[in-house]
Structures are given as structure tokens and as C-alpha cells.
Coordinates of C-alpha atoms in Angstrom, one line a residue:
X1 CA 161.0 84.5 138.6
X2 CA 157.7 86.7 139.1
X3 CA 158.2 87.5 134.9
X4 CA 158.5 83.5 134.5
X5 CA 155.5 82.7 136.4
X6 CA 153.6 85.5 134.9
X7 CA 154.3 84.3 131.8
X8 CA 153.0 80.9 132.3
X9 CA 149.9 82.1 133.8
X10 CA 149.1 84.3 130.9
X11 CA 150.2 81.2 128.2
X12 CA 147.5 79.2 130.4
X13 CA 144.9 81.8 129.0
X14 CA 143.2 80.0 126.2
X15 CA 139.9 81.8 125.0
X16 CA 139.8 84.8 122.7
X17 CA 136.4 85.8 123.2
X18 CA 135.5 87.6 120.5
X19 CA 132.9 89.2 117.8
X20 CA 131.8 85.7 115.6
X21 CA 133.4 85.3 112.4
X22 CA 132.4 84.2 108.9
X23 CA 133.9 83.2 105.8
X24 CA 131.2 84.9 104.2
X25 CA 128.7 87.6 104.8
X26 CA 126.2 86.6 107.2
X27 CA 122.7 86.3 106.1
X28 CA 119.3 85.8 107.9
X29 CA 117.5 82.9 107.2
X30 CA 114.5 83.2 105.0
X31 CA 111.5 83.3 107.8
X32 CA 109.4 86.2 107.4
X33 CA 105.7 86.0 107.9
X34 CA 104.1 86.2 104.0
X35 CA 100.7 83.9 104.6
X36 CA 99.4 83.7 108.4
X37 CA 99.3 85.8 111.3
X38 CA 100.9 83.2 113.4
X39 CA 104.3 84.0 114.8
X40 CA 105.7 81.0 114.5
X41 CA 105.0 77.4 112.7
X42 CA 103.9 74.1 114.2
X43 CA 105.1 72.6 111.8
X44 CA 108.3 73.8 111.0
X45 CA 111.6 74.4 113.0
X46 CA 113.1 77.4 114.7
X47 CA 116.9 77.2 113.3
X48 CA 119.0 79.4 114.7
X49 CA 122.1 79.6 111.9
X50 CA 125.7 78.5 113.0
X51 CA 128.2 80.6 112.9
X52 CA 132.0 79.7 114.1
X53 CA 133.8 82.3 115.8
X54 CA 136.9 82.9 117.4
X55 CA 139.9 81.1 120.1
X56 CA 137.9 77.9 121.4
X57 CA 134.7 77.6 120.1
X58 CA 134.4 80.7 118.1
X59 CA 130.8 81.3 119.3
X60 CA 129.3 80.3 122.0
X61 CA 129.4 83.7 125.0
X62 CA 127.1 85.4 122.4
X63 CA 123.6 85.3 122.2
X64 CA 122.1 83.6 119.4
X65 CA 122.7 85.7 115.7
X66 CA 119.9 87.4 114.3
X67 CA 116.8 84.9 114.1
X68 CA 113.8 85.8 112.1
X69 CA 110.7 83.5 112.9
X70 CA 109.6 80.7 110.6
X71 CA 105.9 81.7 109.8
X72 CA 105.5 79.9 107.1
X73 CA 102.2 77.9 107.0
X74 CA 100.9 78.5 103.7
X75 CA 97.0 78.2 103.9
X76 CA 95.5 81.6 102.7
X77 CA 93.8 79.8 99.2
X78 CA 92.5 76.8 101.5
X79 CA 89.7 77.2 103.7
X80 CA 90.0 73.9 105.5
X81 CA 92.9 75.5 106.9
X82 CA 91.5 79.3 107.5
X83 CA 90.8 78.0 111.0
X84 CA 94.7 76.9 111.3
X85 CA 96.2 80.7 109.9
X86 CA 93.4 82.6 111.7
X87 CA 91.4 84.3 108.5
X88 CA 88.2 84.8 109.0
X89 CA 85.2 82.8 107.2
X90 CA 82.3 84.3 105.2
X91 CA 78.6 82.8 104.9
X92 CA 80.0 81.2 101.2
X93 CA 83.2 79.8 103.1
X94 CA 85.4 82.0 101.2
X95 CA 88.1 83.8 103.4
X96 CA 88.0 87.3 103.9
X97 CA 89.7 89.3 101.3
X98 CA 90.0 93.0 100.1
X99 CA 92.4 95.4 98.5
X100 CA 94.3 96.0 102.1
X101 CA 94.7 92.4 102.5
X102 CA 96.2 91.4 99.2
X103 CA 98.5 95.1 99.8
X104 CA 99.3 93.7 103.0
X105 CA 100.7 90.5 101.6
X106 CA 102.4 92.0 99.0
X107 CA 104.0 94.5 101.3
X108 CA 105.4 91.7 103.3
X109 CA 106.7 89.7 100.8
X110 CA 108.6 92.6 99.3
X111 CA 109.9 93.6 102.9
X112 CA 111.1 90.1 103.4
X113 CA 112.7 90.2 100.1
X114 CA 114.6 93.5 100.8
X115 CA 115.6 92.7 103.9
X116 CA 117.5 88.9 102.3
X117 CA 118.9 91.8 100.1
X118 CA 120.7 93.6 102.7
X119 CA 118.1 96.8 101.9
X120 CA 117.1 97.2 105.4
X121 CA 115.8 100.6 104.4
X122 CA 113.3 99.8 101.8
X123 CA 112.3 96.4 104.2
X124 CA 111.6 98.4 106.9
X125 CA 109.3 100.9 104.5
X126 CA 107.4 97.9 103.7
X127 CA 106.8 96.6 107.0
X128 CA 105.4 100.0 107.9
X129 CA 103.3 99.5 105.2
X130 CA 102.0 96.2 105.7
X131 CA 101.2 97.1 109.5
X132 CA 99.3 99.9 108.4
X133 CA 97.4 97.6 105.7
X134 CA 96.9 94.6 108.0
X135 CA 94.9 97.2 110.3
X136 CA 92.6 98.6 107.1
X137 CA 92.1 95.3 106.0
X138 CA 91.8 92.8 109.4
X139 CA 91.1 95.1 112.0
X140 CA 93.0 97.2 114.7
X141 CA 93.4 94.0 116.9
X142 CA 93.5 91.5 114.5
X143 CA 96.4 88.8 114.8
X144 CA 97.4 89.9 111.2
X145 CA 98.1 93.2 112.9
X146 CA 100.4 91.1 115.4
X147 CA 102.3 89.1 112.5
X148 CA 102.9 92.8 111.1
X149 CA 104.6 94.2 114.2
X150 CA 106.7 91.2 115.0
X151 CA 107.9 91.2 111.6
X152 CA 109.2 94.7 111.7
X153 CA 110.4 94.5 115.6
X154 CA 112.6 92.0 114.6
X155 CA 113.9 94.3 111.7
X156 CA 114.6 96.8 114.2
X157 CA 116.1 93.9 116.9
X158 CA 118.5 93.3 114.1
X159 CA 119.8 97.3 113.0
X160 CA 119.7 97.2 116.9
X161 CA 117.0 100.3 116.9
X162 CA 115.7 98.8 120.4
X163 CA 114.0 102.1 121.1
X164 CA 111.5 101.4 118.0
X165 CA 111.7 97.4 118.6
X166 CA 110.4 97.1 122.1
X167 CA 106.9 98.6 121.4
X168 CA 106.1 96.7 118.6
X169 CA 106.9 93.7 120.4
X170 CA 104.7 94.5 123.3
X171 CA 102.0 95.4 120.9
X172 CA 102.3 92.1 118.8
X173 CA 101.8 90.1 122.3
X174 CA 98.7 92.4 123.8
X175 CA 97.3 91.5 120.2
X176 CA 97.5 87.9 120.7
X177 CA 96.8 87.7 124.4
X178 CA 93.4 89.5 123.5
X179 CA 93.0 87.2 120.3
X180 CA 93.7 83.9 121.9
X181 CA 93.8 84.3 125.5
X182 CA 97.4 84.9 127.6
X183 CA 98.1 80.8 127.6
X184 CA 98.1 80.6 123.5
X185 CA 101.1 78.9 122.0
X186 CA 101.3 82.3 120.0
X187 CA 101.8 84.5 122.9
X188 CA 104.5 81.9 123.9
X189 CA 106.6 82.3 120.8
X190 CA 105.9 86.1 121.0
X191 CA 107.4 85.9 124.5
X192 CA 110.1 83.8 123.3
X193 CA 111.0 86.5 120.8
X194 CA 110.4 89.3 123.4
X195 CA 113.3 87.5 125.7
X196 CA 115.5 87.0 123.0
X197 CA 114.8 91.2 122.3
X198 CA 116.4 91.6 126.0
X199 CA 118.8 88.9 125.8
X200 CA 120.4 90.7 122.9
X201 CA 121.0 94.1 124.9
X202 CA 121.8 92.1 128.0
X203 CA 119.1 92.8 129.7
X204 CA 119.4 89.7 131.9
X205 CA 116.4 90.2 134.3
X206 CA 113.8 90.9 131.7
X207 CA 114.9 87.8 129.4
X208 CA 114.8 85.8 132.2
X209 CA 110.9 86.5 132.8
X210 CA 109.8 86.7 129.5
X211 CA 111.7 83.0 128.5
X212 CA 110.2 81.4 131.6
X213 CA 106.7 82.5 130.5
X214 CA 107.6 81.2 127.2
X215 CA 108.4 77.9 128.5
X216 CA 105.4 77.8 130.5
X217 CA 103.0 78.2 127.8
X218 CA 105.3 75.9 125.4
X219 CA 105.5 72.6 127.9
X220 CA 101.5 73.2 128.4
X221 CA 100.8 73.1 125.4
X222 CA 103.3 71.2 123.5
X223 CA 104.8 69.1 125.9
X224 CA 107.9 68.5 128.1
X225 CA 109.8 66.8 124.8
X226 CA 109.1 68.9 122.3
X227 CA 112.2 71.0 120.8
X228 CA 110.8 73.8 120.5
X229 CA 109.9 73.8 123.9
X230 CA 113.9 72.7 124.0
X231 CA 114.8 75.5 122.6
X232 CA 113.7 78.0 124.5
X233 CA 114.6 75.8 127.6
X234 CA 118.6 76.7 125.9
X235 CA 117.8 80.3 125.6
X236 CA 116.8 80.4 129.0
X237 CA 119.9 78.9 130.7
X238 CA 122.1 81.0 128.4
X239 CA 120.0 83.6 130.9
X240 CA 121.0 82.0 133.8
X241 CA 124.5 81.2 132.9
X242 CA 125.0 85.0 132.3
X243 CA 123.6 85.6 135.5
X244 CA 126.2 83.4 137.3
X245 CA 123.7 80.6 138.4
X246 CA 125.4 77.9 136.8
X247 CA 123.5 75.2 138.0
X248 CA 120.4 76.4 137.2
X249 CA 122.0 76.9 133.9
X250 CA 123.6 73.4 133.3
X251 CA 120.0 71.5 134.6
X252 CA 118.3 73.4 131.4
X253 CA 121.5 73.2 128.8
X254 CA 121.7 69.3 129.2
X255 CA 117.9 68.7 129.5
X256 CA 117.2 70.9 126.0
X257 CA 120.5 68.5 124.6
X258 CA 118.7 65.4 125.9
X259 CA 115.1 66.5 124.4
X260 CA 117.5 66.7 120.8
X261 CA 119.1 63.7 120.9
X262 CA 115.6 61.8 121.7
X263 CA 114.5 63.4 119.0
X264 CA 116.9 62.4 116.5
X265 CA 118.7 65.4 116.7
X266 CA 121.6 65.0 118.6
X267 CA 124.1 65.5 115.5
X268 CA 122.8 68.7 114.8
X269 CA 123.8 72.0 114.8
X270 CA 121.6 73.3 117.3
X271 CA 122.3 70.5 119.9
X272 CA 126.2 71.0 119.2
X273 CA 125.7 74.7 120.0
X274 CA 123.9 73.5 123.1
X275 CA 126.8 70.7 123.8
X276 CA 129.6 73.8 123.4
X277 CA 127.7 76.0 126.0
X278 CA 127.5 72.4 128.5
X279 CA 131.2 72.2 127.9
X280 CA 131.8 76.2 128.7
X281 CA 129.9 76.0 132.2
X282 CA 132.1 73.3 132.9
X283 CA 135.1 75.3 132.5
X284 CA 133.7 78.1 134.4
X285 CA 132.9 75.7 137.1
X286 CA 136.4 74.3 137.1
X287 CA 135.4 70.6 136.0
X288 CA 137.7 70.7 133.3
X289 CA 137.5 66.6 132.6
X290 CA 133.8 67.0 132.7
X291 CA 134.4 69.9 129.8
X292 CA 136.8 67.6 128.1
X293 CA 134.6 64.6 127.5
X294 CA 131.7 67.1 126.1
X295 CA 134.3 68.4 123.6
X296 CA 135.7 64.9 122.6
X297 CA 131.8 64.2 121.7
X298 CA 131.3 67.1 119.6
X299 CA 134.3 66.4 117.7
X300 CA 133.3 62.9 117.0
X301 CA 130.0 63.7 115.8
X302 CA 131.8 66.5 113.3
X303 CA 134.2 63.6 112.1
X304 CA 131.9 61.3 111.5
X305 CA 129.6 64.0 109.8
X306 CA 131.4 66.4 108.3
X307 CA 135.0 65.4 108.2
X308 CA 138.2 67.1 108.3
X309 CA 137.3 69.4 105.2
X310 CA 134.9 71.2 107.2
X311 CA 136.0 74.1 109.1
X312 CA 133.0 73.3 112.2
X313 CA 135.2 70.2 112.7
X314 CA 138.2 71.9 112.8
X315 CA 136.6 74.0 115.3
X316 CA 135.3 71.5 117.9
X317 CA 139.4 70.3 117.7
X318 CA 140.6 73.7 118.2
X319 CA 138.4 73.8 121.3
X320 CA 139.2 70.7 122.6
X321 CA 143.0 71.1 122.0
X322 CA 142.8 74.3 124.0
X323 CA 140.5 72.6 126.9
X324 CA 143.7 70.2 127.0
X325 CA 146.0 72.5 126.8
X326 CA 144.7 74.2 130.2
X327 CA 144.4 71.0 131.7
X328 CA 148.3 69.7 131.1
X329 CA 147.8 68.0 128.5
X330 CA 150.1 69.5 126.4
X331 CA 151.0 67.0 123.9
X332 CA 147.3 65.9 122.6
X333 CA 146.8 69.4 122.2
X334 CA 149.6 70.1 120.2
X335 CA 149.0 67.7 118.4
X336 CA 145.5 68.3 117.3
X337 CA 146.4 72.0 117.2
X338 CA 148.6 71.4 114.4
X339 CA 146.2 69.5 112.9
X340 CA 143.7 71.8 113.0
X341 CA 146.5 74.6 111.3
X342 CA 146.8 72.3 108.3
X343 CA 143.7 71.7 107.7
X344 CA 142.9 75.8 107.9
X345 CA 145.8 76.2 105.4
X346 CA 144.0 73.5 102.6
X347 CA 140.6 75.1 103.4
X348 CA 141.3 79.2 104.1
X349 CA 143.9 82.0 102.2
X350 CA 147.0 81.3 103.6
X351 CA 146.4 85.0 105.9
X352 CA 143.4 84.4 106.8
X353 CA 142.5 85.5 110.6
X354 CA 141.9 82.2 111.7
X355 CA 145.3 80.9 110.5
X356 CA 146.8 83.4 112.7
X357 CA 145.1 82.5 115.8
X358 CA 145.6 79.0 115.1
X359 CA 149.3 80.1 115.5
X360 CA 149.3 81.8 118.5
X361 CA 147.4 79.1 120.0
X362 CA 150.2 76.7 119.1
X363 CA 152.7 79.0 120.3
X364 CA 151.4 79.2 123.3
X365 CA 151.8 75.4 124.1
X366 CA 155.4 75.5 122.6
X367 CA 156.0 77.9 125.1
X368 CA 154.4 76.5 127.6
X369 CA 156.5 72.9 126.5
X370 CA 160.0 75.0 126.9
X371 CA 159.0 76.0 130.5
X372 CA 158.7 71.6 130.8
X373 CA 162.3 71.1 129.3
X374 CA 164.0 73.9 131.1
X375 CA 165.8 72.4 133.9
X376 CA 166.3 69.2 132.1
X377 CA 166.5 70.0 128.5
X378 CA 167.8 73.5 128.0
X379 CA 168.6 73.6 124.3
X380 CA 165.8 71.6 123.7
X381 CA 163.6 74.0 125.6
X382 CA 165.1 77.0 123.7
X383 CA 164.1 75.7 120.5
X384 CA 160.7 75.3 121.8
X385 CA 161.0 79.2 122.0
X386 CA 162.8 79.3 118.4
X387 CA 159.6 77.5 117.5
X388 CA 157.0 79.7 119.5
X389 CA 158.7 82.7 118.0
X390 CA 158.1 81.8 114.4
X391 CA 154.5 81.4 115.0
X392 CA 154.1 84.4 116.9
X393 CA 155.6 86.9 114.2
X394 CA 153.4 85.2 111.6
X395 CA 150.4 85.7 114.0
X396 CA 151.3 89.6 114.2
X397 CA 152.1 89.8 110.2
X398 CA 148.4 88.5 109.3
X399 CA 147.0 90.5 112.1
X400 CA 149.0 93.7 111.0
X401 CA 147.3 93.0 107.3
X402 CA 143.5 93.2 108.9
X403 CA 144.6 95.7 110.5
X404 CA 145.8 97.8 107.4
X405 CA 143.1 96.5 105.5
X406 CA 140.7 98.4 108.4
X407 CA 142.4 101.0 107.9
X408 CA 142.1 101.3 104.5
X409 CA 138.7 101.0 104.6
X410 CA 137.9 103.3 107.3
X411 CA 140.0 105.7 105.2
X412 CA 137.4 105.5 101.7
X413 CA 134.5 105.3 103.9
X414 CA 135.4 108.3 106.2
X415 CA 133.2 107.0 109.1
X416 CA 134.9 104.1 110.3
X417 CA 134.1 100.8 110.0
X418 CA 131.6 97.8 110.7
X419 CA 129.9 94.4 109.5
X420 CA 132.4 91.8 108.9
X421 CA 135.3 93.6 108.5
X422 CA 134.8 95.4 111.7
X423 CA 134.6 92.5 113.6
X424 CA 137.9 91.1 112.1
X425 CA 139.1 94.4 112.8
X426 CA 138.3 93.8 116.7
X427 CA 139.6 90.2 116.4
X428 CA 142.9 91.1 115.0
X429 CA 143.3 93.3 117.5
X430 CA 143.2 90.7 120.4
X431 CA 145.2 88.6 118.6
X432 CA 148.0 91.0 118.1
X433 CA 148.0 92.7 121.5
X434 CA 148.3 88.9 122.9
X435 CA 151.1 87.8 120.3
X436 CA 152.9 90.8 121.2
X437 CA 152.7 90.2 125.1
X438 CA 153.7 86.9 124.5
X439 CA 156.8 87.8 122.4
X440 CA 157.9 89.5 125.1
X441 CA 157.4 86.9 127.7
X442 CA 159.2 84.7 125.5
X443 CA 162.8 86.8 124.7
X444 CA 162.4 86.9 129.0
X445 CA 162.4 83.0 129.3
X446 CA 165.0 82.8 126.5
X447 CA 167.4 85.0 128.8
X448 CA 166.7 83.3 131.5
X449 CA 167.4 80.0 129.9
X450 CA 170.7 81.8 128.6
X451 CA 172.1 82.3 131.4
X452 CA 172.6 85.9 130.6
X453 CA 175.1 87.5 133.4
X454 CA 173.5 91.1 131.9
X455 CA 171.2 93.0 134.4
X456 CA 168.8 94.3 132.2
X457 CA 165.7 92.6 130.4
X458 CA 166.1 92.2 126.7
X459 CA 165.5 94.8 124.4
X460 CA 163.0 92.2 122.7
X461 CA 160.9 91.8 125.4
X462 CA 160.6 95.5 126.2
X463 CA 160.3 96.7 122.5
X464 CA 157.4 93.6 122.1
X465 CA 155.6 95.0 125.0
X466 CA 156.1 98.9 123.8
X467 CA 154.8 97.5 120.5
X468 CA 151.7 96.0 122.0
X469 CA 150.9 99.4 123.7
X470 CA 151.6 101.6 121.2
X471 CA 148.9 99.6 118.5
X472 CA 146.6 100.1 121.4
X473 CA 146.7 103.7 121.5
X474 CA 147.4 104.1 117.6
X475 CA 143.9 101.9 116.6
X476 CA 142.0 103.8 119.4
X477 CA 143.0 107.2 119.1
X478 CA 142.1 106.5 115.0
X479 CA 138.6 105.4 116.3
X480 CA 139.6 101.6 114.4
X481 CA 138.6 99.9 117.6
X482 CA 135.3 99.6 120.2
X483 CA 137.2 100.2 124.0
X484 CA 136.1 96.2 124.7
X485 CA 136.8 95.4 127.8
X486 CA 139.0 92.4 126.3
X487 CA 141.3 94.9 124.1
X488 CA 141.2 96.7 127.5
X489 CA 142.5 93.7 129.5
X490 CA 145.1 92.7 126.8
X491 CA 146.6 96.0 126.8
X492 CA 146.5 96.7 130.5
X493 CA 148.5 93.4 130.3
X494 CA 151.6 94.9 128.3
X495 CA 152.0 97.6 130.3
X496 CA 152.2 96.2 133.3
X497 CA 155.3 93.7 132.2
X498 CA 156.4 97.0 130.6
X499 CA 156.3 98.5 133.8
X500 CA 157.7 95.5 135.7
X501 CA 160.8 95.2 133.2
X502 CA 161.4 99.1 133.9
X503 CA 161.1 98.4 137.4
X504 CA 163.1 95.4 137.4
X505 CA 166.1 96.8 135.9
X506 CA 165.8 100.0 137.8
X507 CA 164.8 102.4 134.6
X508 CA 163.1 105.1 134.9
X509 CA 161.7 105.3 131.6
X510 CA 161.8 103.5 127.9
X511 CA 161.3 105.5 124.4
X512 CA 159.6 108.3 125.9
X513 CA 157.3 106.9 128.5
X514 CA 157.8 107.2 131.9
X515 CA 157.6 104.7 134.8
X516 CA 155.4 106.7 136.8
X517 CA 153.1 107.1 133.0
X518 CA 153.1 103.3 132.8
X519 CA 151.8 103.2 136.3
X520 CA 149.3 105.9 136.0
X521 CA 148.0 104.2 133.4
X522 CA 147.7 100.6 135.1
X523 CA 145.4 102.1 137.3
X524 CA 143.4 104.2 134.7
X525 CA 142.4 101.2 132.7
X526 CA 142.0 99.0 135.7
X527 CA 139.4 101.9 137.2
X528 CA 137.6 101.6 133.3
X529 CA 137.4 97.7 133.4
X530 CA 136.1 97.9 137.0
X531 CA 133.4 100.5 135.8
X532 CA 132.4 98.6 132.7
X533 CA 131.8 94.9 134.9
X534 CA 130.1 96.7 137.7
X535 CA 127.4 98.1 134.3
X536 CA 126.9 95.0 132.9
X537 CA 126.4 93.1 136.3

């Protein structure tokens, strides 16, 4: 009975929180200053790209990718404008110009190009440069200066060199604060930026300051609807929600969404992304119908814009489906489950990643389906499992293929891996510890529902769980995997039904491991999860 209930308490588990994941290479947007000082554009738009991740929303936990600001007024040859970009005027109303300042544009526009490359190396040797020429040519204080350092901080933000990032920040907003005075709409996108820097290393307390001097400055000076103002009104309760003050959190979420939608906006990405977060708070706060009619929104906008050959439709059903799912409704979610698993088999390679999870996720309710039918549909409820079990060995082929294919990898490279393939690495992972654990779970309510007269647990279910544990220690003592505290929790997961199976039938031990190891171990990995939430909080 305590292996039944167990066993629906872990199917009622629905997010995989994971690393995003692309279909493709992920590439920052093209928003590197090349013609003004300013850090940011009036008249242009701060996108953040969209990327879909993994189990429910694929992306939302996260702080926003890599952003590079949109400085991209383009006044330097018109000197109606030199007032607008901050170039300085000479008696013949010509702007000032000299060998540093053409090097200095030239340097960035190479930098930017290299860095759209991939060539982070030879981008951040031009952004030296170009700091170094905006000083010759505009002065030490100069805003040009500013534009210089942000440009490279963010190129440091993004190889995650915070050491070298954080200064040049600071120095880009003393700049602009001595150029235009601390209430300037530039030192409020510089703060934006600088919160963002802190967000990214969770360094909650710090983003939280510099994003509510941001939006300060921004509803001064642009006004209370505005979304860029909006947007750093998001950033800000992503702060807060982190934080654990959800309300705070969900009065700034669904204000930013509101400013979007009144601005025309509400079927885009960015106010989707927002909509997502709305829907995760929610959950966290236990309003799960509250969650649910969020989600059925988002999916309607994605039908009716994108359809059902776009994979961000498929993933606003996936995360409805699984909302359902943890609410009861097992049916609906099934069923748009399953339609979200064809529609990843016309669009993806047939082992893709996502096609596994999709199957797991499915499992999951056709396990959770045979627990229904048991006492009034036993066969019926058995081929619920027979269902389940299919899926499940098909989610642990395609994750044991990623998983070779890291291997692989790490093999020709010699230093391990990272980028994309790292992060399906990680992902495959999770989703073959937790196909494993439920494997076993399942071959425990299949005895059950057997009526099995034999003492002991199934071999199944303890070889699943031995299986589970074992690609734990394999992956990590090969250096494949980061010690997340979600691998961590997945694993700690399989040995303790190990260990309760062992315990259950009165063993002592199973290939090689010990109860008392098993044990031991329970309370190692607990003591390491416990250390790693008290650090981050």
C-alpha cells in the first residue's frame, strides 16, 4: 500500500524543470550598439527571444536568454538628430569626428559581427578596442565611453565572466549618471541591464534594487503604460517570485500582461512568456483552476496564430494537459497529450528528446488511469499499465541515444561537454532517471493488480530502480552530468523505493549493494540537496 501510494504521488509530479531547449542553435538577436551612445532605443523594442524548453512550459523558471540591447538609432550623418544620439556639435554644425571615432565604429561593428558568429574571442578583442577608442576620440566620460562598456559587459554576462562584467556595467551607469543626471531614461535601461547581470547569477537582492530603480526612472519618464516600462515591471516580479513573495510577484506579472495587451500586444511572445509565469505562480500558490484558465488562453491565442504545425502551440497544450493532469482531469489531458505526441512526430526526428518526454508524460496519466480502474476494472486497468510500459521503454531508448551521443562527444572533445548538446545531455538525464522510477512503480502495481500470492517485489521493479541508480552514478562519475539538484532528487528517488522493496521483502541486499549502502546513501544526498537550497536561498 505505501509503494501504491508512493507511486501515485510521484505520477502526480508533472514539471521537468530543466536547461531550455532548441531545435536549433540559439542565437542572440542582432542589437549591438554601432551608431549612438544610447543604451537602448526609444524607438525600437526590447525583444527578448523565445525559446521552448522542457516538461510543461519548457521555459519559464529561467531568467530571460541572453539579451543584447537594441541601440540602434542611426543618426551619426544627420545633425538634426546629433542632439537625439548625444554627438557633439561644431561652430559649422558638423558632428565631431576623428580617426578614434570612425575606429571606434568600426571596432564595434566588427565586434557585433563576431559575436552573431559565435567568435566570442575576436568580439570581445574588438569591444576592448572600441572602449579604448571611444575614450581617444569622445572623452574619458563621454556617453560613447558608456555604450562601449555596456556592449562588452554584456559579452562577458553571456560567456558568464561576471568577475570582468560587473565593472563595466557599474562604469557604463557612473558615465551616464554624470552625463545626464541619475533620473535619465539611459541610466534606467543601464539599471535595467545591471539587474538582469544579477538576476542571471541569482543574485536576488541586488536584482531586486537595481529593477526597481529602473522602473522608477522608466514610469517617470515614459509613463505607467509604456512596455518598456512593462517589461522591466516582468523582470522585476520574476525577482519577487524567486524570492517567494508571490503576490508581490503576481500584481506586477499581470499588470506588465495588461500594459501588452492594451498595447496591441497581447498575442505576442513576450506577453505569452509573461501569461506562462501568471499561470506558474498560480500553481505554486495552489490555485490550480486559476492556472488552468491562463493556460487555456495561451493555447488559444497559439491556435489561432500559429496553428498546430508550430511546436510553441504544441507547447502551451503540453502545459495545459499536464496542469489537468494534476488537477484530475485525466481524460482532457490525455487527450491533448496525445495530440501534442502526434503533432511532435509530423514536426521533429522520430527520437527527438521532446518525443520522449511527450511519452513519459502520457505514461504517467495511463498510470495514473490504471490506479482509477483497479478495483472495478482490473484487466482494463492492467492494460493501462501494458500501455504505460510501452511508452516508458521508448522514453528510456531515445534518452539512452542522447545519452550515448554525449558520450560520444565528450569522448572526441576530451573535456566534456556543453552548448546544446550539454543541455540535452542534462535533460535526458531527468527523463530517464524518472522513466526508470516509474517502471518500477509500475511492475509493483501490476503485481498488486495480479494478485500475486509471491512475497517478494518483482524483479522488474527492483532491476528498473537498480537501473535508474546505476545511470546516476555511471554519467556522474564520467563527469557527463552537472550534480543539479533535480538529477539529485530523481535519483535520491530510486533508491529509496530500492531500499523500501529490499526492506519490504526482508533482503538484505540486491546485485551488490547493501541495504544499509542504500540507506547511507538516502541520507548523503538528502544532506547535499539540503546544502544546495539553504545556498541559493
Amino acid at each position: 500500500m505505501f509503494l501504491r501510494k508512493a507511486a501515485v504521488s510521484l505520477l502526480r509530479r508533472v514539471r521537468l524543470h530543466s536547461q531550455p531547449i532548441s531545435t536549433s542553435a540559439s542565437r542572440p538577436p542582432n542589437a549591438l550598439a554601432t551608431a549612438t551612445p544610447l543604451p537602448f532605443s526609444l524607438s525600437g523594442k526590447i525583444k527578448f527571444p523565445y525559446q521552448f524548453g522542457y516538461g510543461s512550459s519548457w521555459n519559464t523558471t529561467r531568467a530571460d536568454p541572453p539579451t543584447w540591447i537594441i541601440l540602434s538609432i542611426q543618426a551619426e550623418n544627420d545633425v538634426q538628430d546629433a542632439n537625439i544620439v548625444g554627438l557633439r556639435k561644431i561652430e559649422d554644425g558638423s558632428l565631431i569626428s576623428n580617426v578614434h571615432t570612425s575606429k571606434w565604429r568600426i571596432f564595434t561593428d566588427k565586434g557585433r559581427d563576431y559575436f552573431l558568429q559565435g567568435k566570442l574571442e575576436e568580439a570581445e578583442k574588438f569591444f576592448l578596442s572600441a572602449i579604448q577608442e571611444a575614450k581617444e576620440g569622445f572623452g574619458e566620460r563621454d556617453a560613447h565611453v558608456a555604450s562601449a562598456c555596456n556592449n562588452l559587459a554584456e559579452l562577458y554576462r553571456i560567456r558568464k565572466a561576471f568577475g570582468k562584467a560587473e565593472p563595466l556595467y557599474l562604469e557604463a551607469i557612473s558615465i551616464l549618471e554624470e552625463a545626464f543626471g541619475s533620473e535619465d531614461i539611459r541610466v534606467g535601461v543601464a539599471l535595467h541591464n545591471l539587474g538582469k547581470f544579477y538576476l542571471v547569477q541569482r543574485k536576488l537582492e541586488e536584482a531586486r534594487m537595481f529593477y526597481e530603480r529602473a522602473l522608477k526612472i522608466k514610469g517617470r519618464v515614459l509613463g505607467s503604460g509604456n512596455v518598456d516600462y512593462a517589461d522591466t515591471m516582468y523582470h522585476l516580479g520574476t525577482v519577487l517570485f524567486l524570492q517567494g513573495r508571490l503576490n508581490d510577484s503576481e500584481v506586477l506579472i499581470q499588470d506588465s500582461s495588461r500594459i501588452l495587451e492594451e498595447s496591441g500586444q497581447g498575442e505576442s511572445m513576450a506577453c505569452i512568456r509573461r501569461l506562462r509565469y501568471l499561470a506558474q505562480i498560480y500553481k505554486k500558490s495552489n490555485r490550480i483552476s486559476e492556472a488552468e484558465n491562463i493556460q487555456r488562453k495561451i493555447l488559444h491565442i497559439m491556435e489561432l496564430s500559429k496553428g498546430w504545425n508550430s511546436l510553441d502551440t504544441v507547447v502551451a497544450a503540453e502545459g495545459l494537459g499536464l496542469t489537468l493532469q494534476s488537477s484530475g482531469n485525466l481524460k482532457e489531458a490525455q487527450e491533448l497529450l496525445e495530440r501534442c505526441l502526434d503533432a511532435r512526430k509530423t514536426l521533429l526526428p522520430e527520437d527527438h528528446i521532446q518525443i520522449g518526454t511527450n511519452m513519459l508524460h502520457i505514461a504517467r496519466v495511463a498510470m495514473l488511469n490504471s490506479n482509477q480502474l483497479r478495483r472495478t476494472h482490473a484487466s482494463d486497468a492492467i492494460a493501462e499499465l501494458d500501455k504505460a510500459k510501452g511508452l516508458l521503454n521508448n522514453a528510456i531508448r531515445i534518452a539512452w541515444q542522447v545519452i550515448n551521443k554525449l558520450k560520444t562527444q565528450s569522448k572526441k572533445q576530451g573535456d566534456g561537454v556543453s552548448g546544446e548538446t550539454g543541455r540535452d545531455g542534462h535533460v535526458a538525464l531527468i527523463m530517464l532517471l524518472k522513466s526508470l522510477d516509474a517502471l518500477g512503480l509500475l511492475e509493483i502495481n501490476r503485481q498488486e493488480l495480479q494478485d500475486s500470492r509471491e512475497k517478494s517485489s518483482t524483479p522488474e521493479a527492483k532491476n528498473a530502480h537498480f537501473e535508474c541508480i546505476s545511470a546516476y552514478k555511471e554519467l556522474a562519475t564520467a563527469k557527463l552530468i552537472s550534480g543539479s539538484a533535480e538529477a539529485k532528487a530523481e535519483y535520491l528517488s530510486c533508491v529509496k523505493h530500492l531500499s523500501s522493496l529490499l526492506e519490504a521483502e526482508g533482503a538484505t541486499q540486491y546485485r551488490g549493494t547493501t541495504l544499509q549502502e542504500l540507506k547511507d546513501e538516502v541520507r548523503r544526498v538528502e544532506h547535499d540537496i539540503s546544502q544546495s537550497r539553504r545556498r541559493k536561498g
